Tab-separated table of C-alpha atoms in Angstrom:
chain	number	residue	atom	x	y	z
A	299	PRO	CA	-200.579	-29.980	-64.780
A	300	TYR	CA	-199.000	-26.608	-64.324
A	301	THR	CA	-202.308	-24.816	-64.094
A	302	THR	CA	-203.206	-27.158	-61.186
A	303	LEU	CA	-199.909	-26.600	-59.587
A	304	PHE	CA	-200.477	-22.810	-59.854
A	305	ARG	CA	-203.915	-23.082	-58.333
A	306	SER	CA	-202.569	-25.080	-55.509
A	307	MET	CA	-199.892	-22.389	-54.751
A	308	ASP	CA	-202.839	-19.673	-55.166
A	309	VAL	CA	-205.080	-21.504	-52.667
A	310	ALA	CA	-201.985	-22.012	-50.323
A	311	SER	CA	-201.515	-18.090	-50.548
A	312	CYS	CA	-205.032	-17.269	-49.799
A	313	TYR	CA	-205.006	-19.513	-46.677
A	314	GLU	CA	-201.608	-18.167	-45.597
A	315	PHE	CA	-202.646	-14.509	-45.877
A	316	GLY	CA	-206.476	-14.599	-45.397
A	317	ILE	CA	-207.499	-13.597	-48.915
A	318	GLY	CA	-211.345	-14.528	-49.286
A	319	THR	CA	-210.916	-16.798	-46.339
A	320	ALA	CA	-209.782	-16.970	-42.772
A	321	VAL	CA	-206.088	-17.310	-42.243
A	322	ASP	CA	-205.213	-20.823	-41.989
A	323	ARG	CA	-201.480	-21.642	-42.238
A	324	SER	CA	-201.766	-25.462	-41.816
A	325	THR	CA	-204.182	-25.566	-44.679
A	326	ALA	CA	-201.991	-23.321	-46.689
A	327	LEU	CA	-199.121	-26.110	-45.951
A	328	LYS	CA	-201.163	-28.859	-47.447
A	329	TRP	CA	-201.880	-26.869	-50.492
A	330	MET	CA	-198.264	-25.883	-51.010
A	331	GLN	CA	-197.333	-29.682	-50.397
A	332	LYS	CA	-199.595	-30.660	-53.135
A	333	ALA	CA	-197.841	-28.570	-55.726
A	334	ALA	CA	-194.268	-29.285	-54.135
A	335	VAL	CA	-194.861	-33.096	-54.536
A	336	GLN	CA	-195.221	-32.764	-58.277
A	337	LYS	CA	-191.805	-31.231	-58.413
A	338	TYR	CA	-192.621	-27.487	-58.897
A	339	PRO	CA	-189.582	-25.514	-57.889
A	340	ASP	CA	-191.403	-22.582	-56.821
A	341	ALA	CA	-193.641	-24.547	-54.369
A	342	MET	CA	-190.874	-26.763	-53.151
A	343	HIS	CA	-188.793	-23.447	-52.268
A	344	TYR	CA	-191.695	-21.951	-50.460
A	345	LEU	CA	-192.598	-25.096	-48.544
A	346	ALA	CA	-188.996	-25.095	-47.444
A	347	ILE	CA	-189.437	-21.747	-46.026
A	348	MET	CA	-192.614	-22.987	-44.301
A	349	TYR	CA	-190.663	-25.663	-42.521
A	350	GLU	CA	-187.690	-23.341	-41.827
A	351	LYS	CA	-189.859	-20.722	-40.345
A	352	GLY	CA	-192.594	-22.855	-38.871
A	353	ILE	CA	-195.452	-21.472	-40.956
A	354	GLY	CA	-198.391	-23.706	-40.515
A	355	THR	CA	-196.303	-26.407	-38.777
A	356	GLU	CA	-193.663	-27.107	-36.498
A	357	VAL	CA	-190.142	-25.883	-37.358
A	358	ASP	CA	-188.337	-28.767	-39.092
A	359	TYR	CA	-184.989	-28.018	-40.328
A	360	ASP	CA	-184.518	-31.387	-41.918
A	361	LYS	CA	-187.455	-31.135	-44.102
A	362	ALA	CA	-186.535	-27.564	-44.988
A	363	PHE	CA	-183.271	-28.645	-46.112
A	364	TYR	CA	-184.979	-31.501	-48.167
A	365	TRP	CA	-187.098	-29.165	-49.986
A	366	TYR	CA	-184.616	-26.530	-50.623
A	367	LYS	CA	-182.382	-29.145	-52.042
A	368	GLY	CA	-185.134	-30.701	-54.234
A	369	ALA	CA	-185.997	-26.933	-55.567
A	370	ALA	CA	-182.191	-26.428	-56.094
A	371	ASP	CA	-181.793	-29.627	-57.930
A	372	LEU	CA	-184.598	-28.393	-60.376
A	373	GLY	CA	-182.837	-25.079	-61.036
A	374	ASP	CA	-184.057	-22.817	-58.189
A	375	SER	CA	-181.311	-20.421	-57.796
A	376	ARG	CA	-182.833	-19.015	-54.367
A	377	ALA	CA	-182.996	-22.829	-53.033
A	378	ALA	CA	-179.352	-23.382	-54.169
A	379	PHE	CA	-178.174	-20.135	-52.356
A	380	ALA	CA	-180.057	-21.517	-49.100
A	381	VAL	CA	-178.434	-24.847	-49.527
A	382	ALA	CA	-175.011	-23.285	-49.841
A	383	LEU	CA	-175.523	-21.355	-46.537
A	384	CYS	CA	-176.712	-24.512	-44.650
A	385	TYR	CA	-173.298	-26.249	-45.888
A	386	GLU	CA	-171.153	-23.210	-45.018
A	387	HIS	CA	-172.687	-22.738	-41.441
A	388	GLY	CA	-174.019	-25.927	-40.698
A	389	GLY	CA	-177.491	-24.781	-40.511
A	390	PHE	CA	-179.963	-21.849	-41.149
A	391	LEU	CA	-179.069	-18.329	-40.414
A	392	GLY	CA	-181.454	-16.553	-38.052
A	393	GLN	CA	-181.299	-12.907	-36.848
A	394	ASP	CA	-178.011	-13.253	-34.807
A	395	ILE	CA	-177.613	-17.010	-34.671
A	396	VAL	CA	-177.090	-20.001	-36.516
A	397	THR	CA	-179.460	-22.894	-36.240
A	398	THR	CA	-177.205	-25.926	-36.381
A	399	PHE	CA	-178.837	-29.194	-37.678
A	400	MET	CA	-175.850	-30.653	-39.742
A	401	GLU	CA	-172.136	-30.445	-40.038
A	402	PRO	CA	-170.578	-27.473	-41.904
A	403	ASN	CA	-168.895	-28.855	-45.335
A	404	GLU	CA	-166.626	-26.205	-46.883
A	405	GLU	CA	-166.555	-28.066	-50.157
A	406	GLU	CA	-170.284	-28.598	-50.739
A	407	ALA	CA	-170.832	-24.851	-49.680
A	408	LEU	CA	-168.538	-23.662	-52.284
A	409	ALA	CA	-169.782	-26.160	-54.915
A	410	TRP	CA	-173.450	-24.906	-54.120
A	411	TYR	CA	-172.539	-21.263	-53.994
A	412	CYS	CA	-170.848	-21.700	-57.646
A	413	GLN	CA	-174.049	-23.719	-58.812
A	414	ALA	CA	-176.390	-20.878	-57.429
A	415	ALA	CA	-174.148	-18.215	-59.246
A	416	GLU	CA	-174.377	-20.009	-62.505
A	417	MET	CA	-178.161	-20.212	-61.994
A	418	GLY	CA	-178.122	-16.327	-61.685
A	419	SER	CA	-178.160	-15.694	-58.000
A	420	ALA	CA	-176.788	-12.490	-57.118
A	421	ASN	CA	-176.531	-13.434	-53.496
A	422	ALA	CA	-174.345	-16.464	-54.287
A	423	CYS	CA	-172.194	-14.109	-56.253
A	424	VAL	CA	-171.695	-11.707	-53.372
A	425	ALA	CA	-170.780	-14.708	-51.319
A	426	LEU	CA	-168.215	-16.070	-53.918
A	427	VAL	CA	-166.649	-12.480	-54.066
A	428	ARG	CA	-166.399	-12.582	-50.280
A	429	VAL	CA	-165.039	-16.140	-50.570
A	430	PHE	CA	-162.249	-15.191	-53.175
A	431	LYS	CA	-161.277	-11.836	-51.562
A	432	GLU	CA	-160.918	-13.313	-48.005
A	433	GLY	CA	-159.728	-16.789	-48.832
A	434	LEU	CA	-162.630	-18.505	-47.159
A	435	LEU	CA	-163.940	-22.144	-47.658
A	436	GLY	CA	-160.565	-23.593	-48.025
A	437	GLN	CA	-159.723	-21.040	-51.061
A	438	THR	CA	-156.863	-18.914	-51.352
A	439	ILE	CA	-157.096	-15.282	-51.976
A	440	ASP	CA	-157.942	-14.830	-55.742
A	441	LEU	CA	-158.806	-11.177	-56.583
A	442	ALA	CA	-159.113	-12.015	-60.218
A	443	ARG	CA	-161.881	-14.645	-59.318
A	444	ALA	CA	-163.460	-12.203	-56.766
A	445	ALA	CA	-163.636	-9.557	-59.821
A	446	GLN	CA	-165.260	-12.166	-62.148
A	447	TYR	CA	-168.142	-12.974	-59.547
A	448	GLU	CA	-168.519	-9.313	-58.978
A	449	LEU	CA	-169.260	-8.719	-62.539
A	450	LYS	CA	-171.633	-11.826	-62.520
A	451	ARG	CA	-173.497	-10.247	-59.668
A	452	GLN	CA	-173.975	-7.161	-61.461
A	453	LYS	CA	-175.290	-8.936	-64.585
A	454	ALA	CA	-177.597	-10.995	-62.183
A	455	HIS	CA	-178.856	-7.798	-60.664
A	456	THR	CA	-179.374	-6.168	-63.874
A	457	ASP	CA	-181.152	-9.190	-65.050
A	458	ALA	CA	-183.381	-9.291	-62.062
A	459	MET	CA	-184.378	-5.711	-62.526
A	460	ALA	CA	-185.172	-6.120	-65.950
A	461	ALA	CA	-187.596	-9.033	-65.124
A	462	VAL	CA	-189.223	-6.743	-62.445
A	463	LYS	CA	-189.745	-3.954	-65.207
A	464	SER	CA	-191.095	-6.542	-67.684
A	465	LYS	CA	-193.557	-7.699	-65.239
A	466	LEU	CA	-194.652	-4.284	-64.265
A	467	ASP	CA	-194.942	-3.304	-67.837
A	468	GLN	CA	-197.495	-6.216	-68.443
A	469	LEU	CA	-199.799	-4.946	-65.760
A	470	PRO	CA	-202.924	-2.979	-66.914
A	471	THR	CA	-202.809	0.682	-66.242
A	472	ASP	CA	-205.633	2.880	-64.864
A	473	ALA	CA	-205.732	5.390	-67.549
């Protein structure tokens, strides 16, 4: 099944970026949906982005949040961070504005930031450092916890860089 899922995502990318075919973002959306409905977290996360940004469809924040939450529930740290942001701000963050579509919920925001940090999200760790340094989201200032999340952020960053290096090392070289 994963080969089919990867193929669905590959086909979606081809249509989105015009690789070997004309750009057709609505067709890209359909192919991404095929992988997402089978609970493939990467596809769910990317489908959420498509709904959030209106790629191949009208912007639909409720659907975007649904797919982010689904991907987060399956362990996608990027999606968990997006869910936390939505709960903190009551919507999605744009360039200079928040597109509000739900009530902010500090308790849920904190829980999702913590969950995303446990999944290895460096961005969530940065948010939690801010929370505990400044006493946000109903928390008291706790510099020891802020320091713990800073260490966790450093580890998450190091792990991410090692993963990138590993992938680069697997690429064929032109010698």
